[in-house]
Coordinates of C-alpha atoms and ligand atoms in Angstrom, one line a residue:
M1 CA -22.1 -33.1 34.5
Q2 CA -20.3 -36.6 34.2
S3 CA -22.9 -38.9 33.3
M4 CA -23.3 -40.8 36.4
P5 CA -22.3 -44.8 35.4
A6 CA -25.1 -47.2 35.2
G7 CA -25.8 -49.2 38.6
Q8 CA -23.3 -51.1 41.0
N9 CA -22.0 -54.4 41.2
K10 CA -24.9 -56.5 41.4
K11 CA -23.5 -59.3 42.6
S12 CA -24.9 -59.7 46.5
P13 CA -22.7 -62.1 48.8
A14 CA -24.1 -64.9 50.3
S15 CA -24.8 -64.9 54.0
L16 CA -21.9 -63.0 55.8
T17 CA -22.1 -65.8 59.1
R18 CA -22.0 -68.8 56.1
A19 CA -18.9 -67.4 54.4
P20 CA -16.0 -69.8 54.4
A21 CA -13.7 -67.0 55.9
W22 CA -16.2 -65.9 58.4
R23 CA -16.1 -69.5 59.6
D24 CA -12.5 -69.4 59.6
L25 CA -12.2 -66.4 61.8
A26 CA -14.7 -67.8 64.5
A27 CA -12.3 -70.9 64.1
H28 CA -9.5 -69.0 64.9
R29 CA -11.0 -67.0 67.5
K30 CA -11.2 -70.7 69.4
T31 CA -7.8 -71.0 69.0
W32 CA -7.3 -67.4 70.6
Q33 CA -7.7 -69.0 73.9
D34 CA -5.5 -67.1 76.7
R35 CA -2.9 -65.0 74.4
H36 CA -2.4 -61.9 75.5
L37 CA -0.8 -59.0 73.9
R38 CA 2.1 -58.8 76.8
E39 CA 3.6 -62.3 75.6
L40 CA 3.0 -61.7 71.9
F41 CA 5.2 -58.5 72.0
A42 CA 7.4 -60.4 74.1
A43 CA 7.5 -63.1 71.3
D44 CA 8.2 -61.0 68.7
P45 CA 10.2 -58.2 69.0
Q46 CA 9.7 -57.4 65.4
R47 CA 5.7 -56.9 66.1
F48 CA 5.5 -53.0 65.8
E49 CA 7.5 -53.3 62.3
R50 CA 5.0 -56.3 61.5
F51 CA 1.9 -54.2 62.2
S52 CA 2.4 -50.8 61.3
A53 CA 1.9 -48.9 58.2
E54 CA 2.2 -45.7 56.7
A55 CA 0.7 -43.6 53.9
C56 CA 0.1 -39.7 53.7
G57 CA 2.2 -38.6 56.2
L58 CA 0.0 -40.6 58.4
L59 CA 1.5 -44.0 60.5
L60 CA -1.0 -46.6 61.8
D61 CA 0.3 -48.7 64.4
Y62 CA -2.0 -51.5 64.8
S63 CA 0.5 -54.0 66.9
K64 CA -1.7 -53.2 70.1
C65 CA -4.7 -54.9 67.9
L66 CA -5.7 -58.4 68.9
V67 CA -4.1 -60.3 66.3
V68 CA -1.3 -62.4 64.6
P69 CA -0.1 -62.9 61.4
E70 CA -3.0 -65.7 60.9
T71 CA -5.3 -63.7 61.9
M72 CA -4.5 -60.8 59.4
D73 CA -4.3 -63.2 56.8
L74 CA -8.0 -64.8 57.7
L75 CA -9.3 -61.2 57.5
L76 CA -7.8 -60.1 54.3
A77 CA -8.9 -63.3 53.2
L78 CA -12.7 -62.6 54.1
A79 CA -11.9 -58.7 52.6
R80 CA -11.5 -60.9 49.3
E81 CA -14.6 -63.0 49.6
R82 CA -16.7 -59.7 50.4
D83 CA -15.4 -58.3 46.7
V84 CA -13.8 -55.4 48.7
E85 CA -11.9 -54.4 46.4
A86 CA -14.5 -54.0 43.5
R87 CA -16.6 -52.5 45.8
I88 CA -14.2 -49.7 46.2
A89 CA -14.0 -49.3 42.7
D90 CA -17.7 -48.8 42.8
L91 CA -17.4 -46.4 45.2
L92 CA -14.6 -44.2 43.7
A93 CA -16.0 -44.4 40.0
G94 CA -19.8 -42.8 41.3
K95 CA -21.4 -46.1 40.9
R96 CA -25.1 -46.3 42.7
V97 CA -23.3 -47.5 46.0
N98 CA -26.4 -45.8 48.0
T99 CA -28.7 -48.8 47.2
T100 CA -32.4 -47.5 48.4
E101 CA -31.9 -44.2 47.5
K102 CA -30.3 -45.4 44.0
R103 CA -27.9 -42.5 43.9
A104 CA -24.0 -42.3 43.9
A105 CA -21.7 -41.3 47.1
W106 CA -19.6 -39.6 45.0
H107 CA -17.6 -37.4 47.9
T108 CA -14.3 -38.5 46.3
A109 CA -15.3 -36.5 43.1
L110 CA -15.6 -33.4 45.2
R111 CA -11.6 -33.3 46.1
A112 CA -10.5 -34.4 42.5
G113 CA -9.1 -31.4 41.8
H114 CA -8.8 -30.8 37.9
A115 CA -10.4 -34.2 37.3
A116 CA -13.7 -32.9 39.1
P117 CA -16.8 -32.8 37.5
R118 CA -17.4 -29.3 36.1
E119 CA -20.0 -28.2 38.6
V120 CA -18.2 -29.1 41.7
R121 CA -15.1 -27.0 40.3
S122 CA -17.4 -23.9 39.6
V123 CA -18.9 -24.3 43.1
L124 CA -15.5 -24.3 44.2
T125 CA -14.8 -21.2 42.6
A126 CA -17.6 -19.3 43.8
M127 CA -16.5 -20.6 47.5
R128 CA -13.3 -19.2 46.9
A129 CA -14.7 -15.7 45.6
F130 CA -16.7 -15.7 48.3
A131 CA -14.8 -16.5 51.2
G132 CA -12.1 -14.1 49.8
T133 CA -14.4 -11.1 49.8
L134 CA -15.4 -11.8 53.4
R135 CA -11.5 -12.3 54.7
E136 CA -10.3 -9.5 52.9
G137 CA -13.3 -7.5 54.8
A138 CA -14.9 -6.6 51.2
L139 CA -18.2 -8.1 51.6
K140 CA -20.5 -4.9 53.4
G141 CA -23.9 -5.3 55.0
V142 CA -26.8 -3.0 54.1
S143 CA -24.9 -0.2 56.2
G144 CA -22.4 -0.3 54.5
R145 CA -20.1 -1.7 57.5
A146 CA -17.8 -4.8 56.5
I147 CA -18.6 -8.3 57.9
R148 CA -16.8 -9.4 60.6
D149 CA -19.1 -12.4 62.0
V150 CA -20.2 -15.2 60.6
I151 CA -22.7 -17.8 61.6
S152 CA -22.9 -21.1 60.2
L153 CA -26.6 -22.7 61.4
G154 CA -26.4 -26.4 60.4
I155 CA -26.8 -29.8 62.5
G156 CA -25.1 -33.3 61.9
G157 CA -23.2 -33.2 58.8
S158 CA -24.1 -29.9 58.0
A159 CA -22.1 -28.5 60.9
L160 CA -19.4 -31.2 62.4
G161 CA -17.3 -31.3 59.4
P162 CA -17.0 -27.2 59.0
A163 CA -17.0 -27.1 62.7
L164 CA -14.1 -29.6 63.3
A165 CA -12.1 -28.2 60.0
A166 CA -12.3 -24.9 61.5
D167 CA -10.8 -25.7 64.8
A168 CA -8.2 -27.9 63.2
C169 CA -6.5 -25.1 60.5
A170 CA -8.1 -21.6 61.4
A171 CA -5.8 -19.5 62.5
D172 CA -6.3 -17.2 65.7
G173 CA -7.6 -13.8 65.4
N174 CA -9.1 -14.0 62.1
T175 CA -11.5 -12.2 60.4
P176 CA -14.2 -12.5 60.0
R177 CA -15.0 -14.9 63.1
V178 CA -16.7 -17.7 62.4
H179 CA -19.3 -19.5 64.7
F180 CA -21.1 -22.7 64.3
V181 CA -24.8 -23.1 65.8
A182 CA -26.7 -26.3 65.6
A183 CA -29.0 -26.7 68.4
P184 CA -32.2 -24.0 68.3
G185 CA -32.8 -21.7 70.9
E186 CA -30.1 -20.6 73.6
P187 CA -27.1 -21.6 71.6
L188 CA -28.2 -19.0 68.7
T189 CA -29.2 -16.5 71.2
R190 CA -25.9 -16.7 73.3
T191 CA -24.3 -16.0 70.1
L192 CA -26.2 -13.3 68.6
A193 CA -25.8 -11.4 72.3
S194 CA -22.1 -10.6 71.0
L195 CA -22.7 -9.6 67.7
E196 CA -24.1 -6.5 65.7
P197 CA -26.6 -7.2 62.6
E198 CA -25.1 -4.8 60.7
T199 CA -21.7 -6.7 60.7
T200 CA -23.5 -10.3 60.9
L201 CA -24.0 -12.8 57.9
V202 CA -25.5 -15.9 58.3
I203 CA -24.7 -18.8 56.5
I204 CA -28.0 -21.5 56.3
Q205 CA -26.2 -25.1 56.0
S206 CA -29.3 -27.4 55.1
K207 CA -29.0 -30.1 52.3
S208 CA -33.0 -30.4 52.2
F209 CA -33.6 -27.1 53.7
S210 CA -36.0 -28.5 56.2
T211 CA -34.5 -30.0 59.1
R212 CA -36.2 -28.3 61.8
E213 CA -33.7 -27.4 64.2
T214 CA -31.7 -25.1 61.4
L215 CA -34.9 -23.6 60.1
L216 CA -36.3 -22.7 63.7
N217 CA -32.6 -20.9 64.0
A218 CA -32.9 -19.1 60.7
R219 CA -36.4 -17.8 61.3
D220 CA -35.1 -16.5 64.5
V221 CA -32.1 -15.1 63.1
R222 CA -34.3 -13.0 60.6
T223 CA -36.2 -11.5 63.2
W224 CA -33.0 -10.1 64.9
F225 CA -31.8 -9.0 61.3
Q226 CA -35.1 -7.4 60.9
A227 CA -35.1 -5.9 64.6
G228 CA -31.9 -4.5 64.1
F229 CA -31.9 -2.4 61.1
A230 CA -35.0 -1.0 59.2
A231 CA -34.0 -2.0 55.8
S232 CA -36.1 -4.6 54.7
D233 CA -33.1 -5.9 52.5
Y234 CA -32.0 -8.4 54.9
G235 CA -30.8 -10.8 52.3
A236 CA -27.7 -9.1 51.8
H237 CA -27.0 -10.8 55.3
F238 CA -28.1 -14.5 54.3
A239 CA -26.3 -16.9 52.2
A240 CA -27.2 -20.6 52.0
V241 CA -25.9 -23.8 51.1
T242 CA -28.3 -26.5 50.1
A243 CA -29.7 -29.0 47.7
N244 CA -33.1 -27.0 48.1
A245 CA -32.3 -23.9 46.1
E246 CA -36.0 -23.2 45.7
A247 CA -36.7 -23.4 49.4
A248 CA -33.7 -21.1 50.3
H249 CA -34.9 -18.1 48.1
A250 CA -38.3 -18.6 49.4
F251 CA -36.7 -18.1 52.7
G252 CA -35.4 -14.9 51.5
V253 CA -31.6 -15.7 50.2
P254 CA -30.8 -14.3 47.4
K255 CA -30.3 -16.7 44.3
E256 CA -26.4 -15.4 43.6
R257 CA -25.9 -16.2 47.9
I258 CA -27.3 -19.6 47.1
F259 CA -24.3 -22.5 46.7
P260 CA -25.6 -25.9 45.4
M261 CA -25.3 -29.4 47.2
W262 CA -26.3 -32.6 45.0
D263 CA -28.0 -35.7 46.3
W264 CA -25.0 -37.8 45.3
V265 CA -23.2 -36.1 48.5
G266 CA -24.0 -37.5 51.8
G267 CA -24.5 -35.1 54.5
R268 CA -21.9 -37.0 57.0
Y269 CA -20.0 -36.8 53.7
S270 CA -20.4 -33.3 52.8
L271 CA -17.3 -31.2 54.2
W272 CA -15.7 -31.6 50.9
S273 CA -18.7 -29.8 49.6
A274 CA -20.2 -26.1 49.8
V275 CA -20.9 -27.3 53.3
G276 CA -17.0 -26.7 53.7
L277 CA -17.7 -22.9 52.7
P278 CA -17.7 -21.3 56.6
A279 CA -14.4 -23.7 57.4
M280 CA -13.0 -22.5 53.9
I281 CA -14.0 -18.8 55.1
A282 CA -12.1 -19.8 58.6
M283 CA -8.8 -21.3 57.0
G284 CA -8.5 -19.2 53.7
A285 CA -9.3 -21.0 50.5
D286 CA -5.7 -22.1 50.2
C287 CA -5.9 -24.4 53.7
F288 CA -9.4 -25.5 52.3
D289 CA -7.3 -26.8 48.9
D290 CA -4.7 -28.4 51.0
M291 CA -7.6 -30.5 53.0
L292 CA -8.8 -31.2 49.9
A293 CA -5.5 -32.3 48.5
G294 CA -5.1 -34.3 51.6
A295 CA -8.1 -36.0 51.3
A296 CA -7.4 -37.0 47.3
A297 CA -3.9 -38.2 48.3
M298 CA -5.6 -40.7 50.6
D299 CA -8.2 -41.4 48.0
A300 CA -5.4 -42.6 45.8
H301 CA -3.8 -44.7 48.5
F302 CA -7.4 -46.6 49.2
A303 CA -7.6 -47.0 45.6
E304 CA -3.8 -47.9 44.6
T305 CA -2.8 -50.1 47.3
Q306 CA -2.9 -53.5 48.1
P307 CA -5.3 -54.9 51.0
Q308 CA -2.4 -55.5 53.8
Y309 CA -0.3 -52.3 53.5
N310 CA -4.2 -50.3 52.6
L311 CA -4.8 -48.1 56.0
P312 CA -8.4 -47.9 55.5
V313 CA -9.0 -51.4 54.7
L314 CA -6.6 -52.9 57.8
M315 CA -8.4 -50.2 60.0
A316 CA -11.5 -51.5 59.1
L317 CA -10.6 -55.2 59.2
T318 CA -9.0 -55.2 62.8
G319 CA -12.1 -53.3 63.6
V320 CA -14.5 -56.2 62.4
W321 CA -11.9 -58.5 64.2
H322 CA -12.7 -57.0 67.4
A323 CA -16.4 -56.1 66.9
N324 CA -17.7 -59.4 65.6
F325 CA -14.9 -61.9 66.9
C326 CA -14.1 -60.4 70.1
G327 CA -17.7 -59.4 71.3
M328 CA -16.0 -55.2 71.6
D329 CA -19.8 -53.4 70.9
S330 CA -18.2 -49.8 71.6
R331 CA -15.1 -48.5 70.9
A332 CA -13.2 -45.1 71.5
V333 CA -11.4 -42.2 69.3
V334 CA -9.3 -40.7 71.8
P335 CA -7.4 -37.7 70.0
Y336 CA -4.1 -36.3 71.9
C337 CA -3.8 -33.5 69.6
P338 CA -5.1 -29.8 70.1
G339 CA -7.7 -28.8 67.0
L340 CA -9.2 -32.4 67.1
E341 CA -11.4 -32.1 70.1
L342 CA -14.5 -32.4 67.5
L343 CA -13.1 -35.5 65.9
P344 CA -14.7 -37.8 68.0
A345 CA -18.4 -35.9 67.4
W346 CA -17.4 -35.7 63.7
L347 CA -17.0 -40.0 63.5
Q348 CA -20.2 -40.5 65.7
Q349 CA -22.5 -39.6 63.2
L350 CA -20.1 -40.8 60.6
E351 CA -19.8 -44.1 61.5
M352 CA -22.9 -44.6 63.4
E353 CA -25.7 -43.1 61.0
S354 CA -23.5 -45.4 58.1
L355 CA -23.0 -48.3 60.1
G356 CA -25.9 -48.4 62.7
K357 CA -28.1 -50.5 60.0
S358 CA -29.6 -54.2 60.9
V359 CA -30.5 -55.2 57.4
S360 CA -28.2 -56.0 54.2
R361 CA -28.4 -54.4 51.3
K362 CA -31.0 -56.7 50.1
G363 CA -33.2 -56.0 52.9
K364 CA -32.4 -59.1 54.9
S365 CA -31.9 -58.7 58.6
L366 CA -28.4 -59.3 59.3
R367 CA -27.4 -62.2 61.7
H368 CA -24.1 -60.6 62.7
D369 CA -23.4 -57.1 64.3
S370 CA -22.6 -54.2 62.3
G371 CA -21.4 -51.0 63.3
A372 CA -19.8 -50.7 66.8
V373 CA -21.1 -47.7 69.3
L374 CA -18.5 -44.9 68.6
W375 CA -17.9 -42.5 71.7
G376 CA -14.4 -40.5 72.9
G377 CA -13.0 -37.4 73.5
A378 CA -9.8 -35.6 73.6
G379 CA -7.3 -37.6 75.6
T380 CA -5.7 -35.4 78.4
E381 CA -9.5 -34.8 79.6
G382 CA -10.3 -38.5 79.2
Q383 CA -7.5 -39.7 81.5
H384 CA -9.8 -38.0 84.3
A385 CA -12.9 -39.2 83.3
Y386 CA -13.2 -42.4 81.9
F387 CA -9.9 -44.1 81.4
Q388 CA -10.6 -45.9 85.0
M389 CA -13.1 -48.2 83.1
L390 CA -10.7 -48.3 79.7
H391 CA -8.3 -50.1 82.2
Q392 CA -10.1 -51.7 85.1
G393 CA -13.7 -52.3 83.8
T394 CA -15.1 -55.9 82.6
R395 CA -15.7 -54.7 79.4
P396 CA -12.7 -54.2 76.9
V397 CA -12.8 -51.2 74.7
P398 CA -10.5 -50.5 71.3
V399 CA -9.6 -47.4 71.4
D400 CA -8.2 -45.2 68.3
F401 CA -4.9 -43.0 69.7
I402 CA -4.4 -40.0 67.3
A403 CA -1.4 -37.8 67.9
C404 CA 1.0 -35.6 65.8
C405 CA 4.9 -36.0 66.3
S406 CA 5.1 -32.2 66.2
P407 CA 3.1 -29.4 67.6
R408 CA 0.3 -28.0 65.5
S409 CA 2.5 -25.2 63.5
K410 CA 0.4 -22.4 63.1
S411 CA 3.7 -20.1 62.3
S412 CA 1.9 -20.3 58.6
W413 CA -1.3 -18.8 60.1
G414 CA -0.4 -17.0 63.3
T415 CA 2.3 -17.1 66.5
P416 CA 5.0 -19.2 66.0
R417 CA 4.9 -22.2 68.5
S418 CA 6.5 -21.4 72.1
E419 CA 8.9 -23.6 74.2
A420 CA 6.1 -24.2 76.3
D421 CA 4.0 -25.6 73.8
A422 CA 6.9 -28.0 72.9
D423 CA 6.8 -28.9 76.6
T424 CA 3.1 -29.5 76.5
H425 CA 3.5 -31.2 72.9
T426 CA 5.5 -34.0 74.8
L427 CA 3.4 -34.5 77.6
L428 CA 0.7 -35.2 75.3
L429 CA 2.8 -37.8 73.3
A430 CA 3.8 -39.4 76.6
N431 CA 0.4 -39.8 78.0
C432 CA -0.4 -40.7 74.5
F433 CA 1.9 -43.6 74.4
A434 CA 1.5 -44.5 78.1
Q435 CA -1.8 -44.9 78.2
S436 CA -1.6 -47.2 74.8
A437 CA 1.1 -49.3 76.1
L438 CA -0.7 -50.2 79.4
L439 CA -4.1 -51.0 77.7
A440 CA -2.2 -53.8 75.9
Q441 CA 0.7 -54.8 78.8
G442 CA -1.3 -54.2 82.0
V443 CA 0.2 -54.8 85.2
T444 CA 0.2 -58.0 87.0
T445 CA -0.9 -58.6 90.6
A446 CA 3.0 -59.6 91.0
D447 CA 4.4 -56.4 89.7
T448 CA 1.8 -54.6 92.1
T449 CA 2.9 -56.9 94.9
A450 CA 6.2 -56.1 94.3
A451 CA 5.7 -52.3 94.0
L452 CA 3.8 -52.1 97.4
L453 CA 6.6 -54.1 98.9
S454 CA 9.2 -52.1 98.0
G455 CA 7.2 -49.2 98.7
G456 CA 7.2 -50.3 102.4
A457 CA 3.8 -52.4 102.5
G458 CA 3.9 -55.1 104.6
E459 CA 2.7 -58.3 103.4
R460 CA -1.0 -58.3 104.5
E461 CA -1.1 -54.6 103.2
A462 CA 1.0 -55.9 99.4
A463 CA -1.8 -58.5 99.7
R464 CA -4.9 -56.7 100.2
L465 CA -4.4 -54.3 97.6
A466 CA -2.6 -56.1 94.9
S467 CA -5.8 -57.0 93.0
H468 CA -7.0 -53.3 93.1
Q469 CA -4.1 -52.0 91.6
A470 CA -3.2 -54.6 88.9
L471 CA -4.3 -54.1 85.0
P472 CA -5.6 -56.8 82.9
G473 CA -4.3 -55.2 80.1
N474 CA -5.0 -57.0 76.3
R475 CA -7.0 -54.1 75.3
P476 CA -6.4 -53.4 71.9
S477 CA -5.8 -50.1 70.4
N478 CA -4.5 -48.7 66.6
T479 CA -2.3 -45.4 67.0
L480 CA -2.6 -43.2 64.4
L481 CA 0.6 -40.6 64.0
L482 CA 0.2 -37.7 62.1
D483 CA 3.7 -35.6 61.2
A484 CA 1.8 -32.5 62.2
L485 CA -1.7 -31.3 62.5
T486 CA -2.0 -29.6 59.0
P487 CA -5.0 -29.0 56.7
R488 CA -3.4 -31.5 54.4
S489 CA -3.1 -34.3 57.0
L490 CA -6.5 -33.9 58.3
G491 CA -8.0 -34.0 55.1
A492 CA -5.9 -37.0 54.8
L493 CA -7.3 -38.5 58.2
L494 CA -10.5 -37.8 57.1
A495 CA -11.1 -39.3 54.4
L496 CA -9.1 -42.3 55.9
Y497 CA -12.0 -43.1 58.5
E498 CA -14.9 -42.0 55.6
H499 CA -13.0 -45.4 53.7
R500 CA -12.5 -47.8 57.1
T501 CA -16.3 -46.7 57.4
F502 CA -16.9 -47.9 53.4
V503 CA -15.2 -51.0 53.9
Q504 CA -16.6 -52.2 57.1
S505 CA -20.3 -51.4 55.0
A506 CA -18.9 -53.9 52.4
I507 CA -17.7 -56.6 54.8
W508 CA -21.5 -56.7 56.2
D509 CA -23.0 -55.7 52.9
I510 CA -25.1 -52.8 54.1
N511 CA -26.1 -50.0 52.9
A512 CA -23.6 -47.0 54.6
F513 CA -25.0 -43.8 52.6
D514 CA -28.6 -43.8 54.0
Q515 CA -30.3 -42.8 57.2
W516 CA -33.8 -43.9 57.0
G517 CA -33.5 -44.6 61.1
V518 CA -33.9 -40.7 61.8
E519 CA -36.6 -40.1 59.3
H520 CA -39.4 -41.5 62.1
G521 CA -38.3 -39.6 64.9
K522 CA -38.5 -36.4 62.7
T523 CA -42.2 -37.3 61.9
L524 CA -43.2 -38.6 65.2
A525 CA -41.9 -35.2 66.7
D526 CA -43.8 -32.9 64.5
S527 CA -47.1 -34.7 65.2
L528 CA -46.5 -34.1 68.9
L529 CA -45.8 -30.4 68.3
P530 CA -49.2 -29.1 68.1
E531 CA -50.4 -31.8 71.3
F532 CA -48.2 -29.3 73.6
S533 CA -50.6 -26.3 72.9
S534 CA -53.7 -28.1 72.6
P535 CA -55.9 -27.7 76.3
A536 CA -57.5 -31.5 75.7
A537 CA -55.5 -34.5 77.5
T538 CA -53.0 -36.2 75.1
T539 CA -54.4 -39.5 74.1
A540 CA -53.1 -40.3 70.5
H541 CA -49.9 -42.2 71.4
D542 CA -48.7 -44.8 73.6
A543 CA -49.2 -44.7 77.5
S544 CA -45.8 -43.2 78.0
T545 CA -45.8 -40.7 75.4
N546 CA -49.3 -39.8 76.4
G547 CA -48.7 -39.3 80.1
L548 CA -45.0 -37.7 79.8
V549 CA -47.1 -34.5 77.1
N550 CA -50.2 -34.9 79.7
Y551 CA -47.8 -34.4 82.7
V552 CA -45.8 -31.3 81.1
K553 CA -48.9 -29.8 80.4
R554 CA -50.3 -30.0 83.9
M555 CA -46.9 -28.5 85.2
N556 CA -47.1 -25.8 82.8
P557 CA -50.8 -24.8 82.1
A558 CA -49.7 -21.5 80.4
N559 CA -47.3 -24.0 78.2
P560 CA -47.2 -21.7 74.7
Ligands
LIG601 O1 -29.6 -36.8 61.1 C1 -30.2 -36.9 60.0 C2 -29.5 -36.1 58.8 O2 -30.3 -36.1 57.6 C3 -28.7 -36.2 58.6 O3 -27.8 -37.2 57.9 C4 -27.6 -34.8 58.0 O4 -26.4 -34.5 58.2 C5 -28.4 -33.8 59.4 O5 -29.6 -34.7 59.3 C6 -28.5 -32.4 58.3 O6 -29.4 -32.4 57.3 P1 -29.7 -31.0 56.3 O7 -28.7 -30.8 56.1 O8 -30.7 -31.6 55.2 O9 -30.4 -30.0 57.1

C-alpha cells in the first residue's frame, strides 16, 4: 500500500473564541437584531441566485439560512483563519488526521478508482466477483442449493451505510434478497423465521470483530445453521468483513470469505470499503461503482473548489453560524425522496459520533459548542409528527430538506415509473418547498386575521385565533436538490455530508475520527452482565444502578 504520509499539519490554531474572525462574527450577530428572512427576501430579489451553488448534479439552496453577504464573508474569513484548506489537503492526502489514534481517515482513497491503493482495488475486485456469483445464483450452499438470501449482521457504521445504499439503489425483486440485522435477539429471530439455512448466507460485518451485539447474532445464526443441516461445514454459509481476520477465522469463517478492512477507515466512513459488500450484492457491482464515482466527483469538487462555491464548506459554515452564533443546538435532516428514509440515521452516527466532542485536538476543554444534535426522518411523515414544533415551537431548528427533481427512475433497475409515481413525486416537491418557505417567511397575525375575517369569522373570533394560527418564521433551512436519486447522486450526497462534517471539525479544532465516548459504555455493560445472574445483591455500583439491577432480579428471580 502507498506509504502513509508523515504526520498532519501540526499547527494547532489558537483558541477559537479569541480568533479575530470569531469575534467579528459575534459582533455581527449583535447587529442582526430583528432582521427577518421575509424582509431579506423582499429586499433582495436575487437572494436565491446569490445564496445557491451547484456541484456534481446537486443544487444547494442556502438562501433560507440566516445570512446576509457580510455573514458569509465573515464565515469565509473564519475558514481561512482556521486553515481549513490546509486541513482538507491533509485529509485527502491520507495524513494522520485522526490525532488520538495516530491514523489517517482515508475514506476518499476507497473511491479513488485507478488511483486507489493497490489493496483497495484488489478488495473491490474480490467484492465484485463474490457479489456477481451471488447475483447469478451460482453460489451454492452445503446442500448444493443456490443462495437466495443474504443476511448482513452489523451495527453502527457496519450497517447504516450499506442499508441506506441498498434501500436507495437496489432494484425491486432482486435476488438474492439482502436483509440487514443490527440489534441482537428478536430482529434476527424475525428475519430467520422466513429463511431456509440451505439457501442463506450470512456476512458478519464488524471492523473490530468484537462488538457484542454482532457477535451475539453471529453465534445465534451459527446455531441456526448447525440445527438446520447436519453438515458441520456451515462455514460455506458465512463471509466476514473485518480488520480482525484472525478472530473471524477463529469463529469459523473460511479465510477466502474474509474481506479485509483497514484501520485508516473509520466505521462511520466505511460504506465505500468492503462494508459496502451487502449493498453491492443488493444493487450490483456496476451501480456500486457508480456510487463510488459519485463520491469521487464530490471529493474532487471539495478539493478543487474555492470555499465560497464549495458545497461542503458552505454547509459547514452556515451550520457553525446557526449552532454557535444563533444558539440552535439541534438540526433536522428531512428527505422528501423515497429511498432516503435511512439517511437521517446514517447522518446521526456520522455527525454525532464525529462532532460530539468537548476537547480540542490538543485535549483542551472547548470554550464553545461543537456538534449539534442531529435528528430527522422522511418528510411526508414528519409533517404529521414534528413539523408543528418546527413551525410554532419556541426553539428554531435548522432543517436540511433533500429532494429530487425527478422521480427515482428505476427503469434501469426494474419497472419504469408510472404516471401515478409522477403525481406522487410532484406532491413531495410541493410539500418540501412549502414547508421550507413557511419556516422562512412565517405567517403574520395580520395575515391570519385577514384570512379569518375573509373566511367569515367575526372580529372577536378572529382576534381570539389570530395568534394561534400565526407562524413566526425566520427559521433557517437548506434545500439540497438532486437531479434524481441514482447510485451516483447518492455517492455525491453522502460524500458531501462526510466533508461537511470534517470542515466543522476543522473549524472547532476537534478530532472527527475517534469515538472514545462509546468505549466506557461497552466496558461497564460487560461488567454488569454477570450481576444479573448472581443471587447476591448487587452493590458494586452507584445506588441507582445497584437498585435497578436488584429490582430486576427481584422481579425475575429465574432470570437466566
Ligand atoms: O459505536 C461505536 C462503534 O465502534 C462505531 O464507531 C462502529 O461503527 C460500530 O461501533 C460497530 O463497530 P464494529 O464495526 O467494530 O463492529
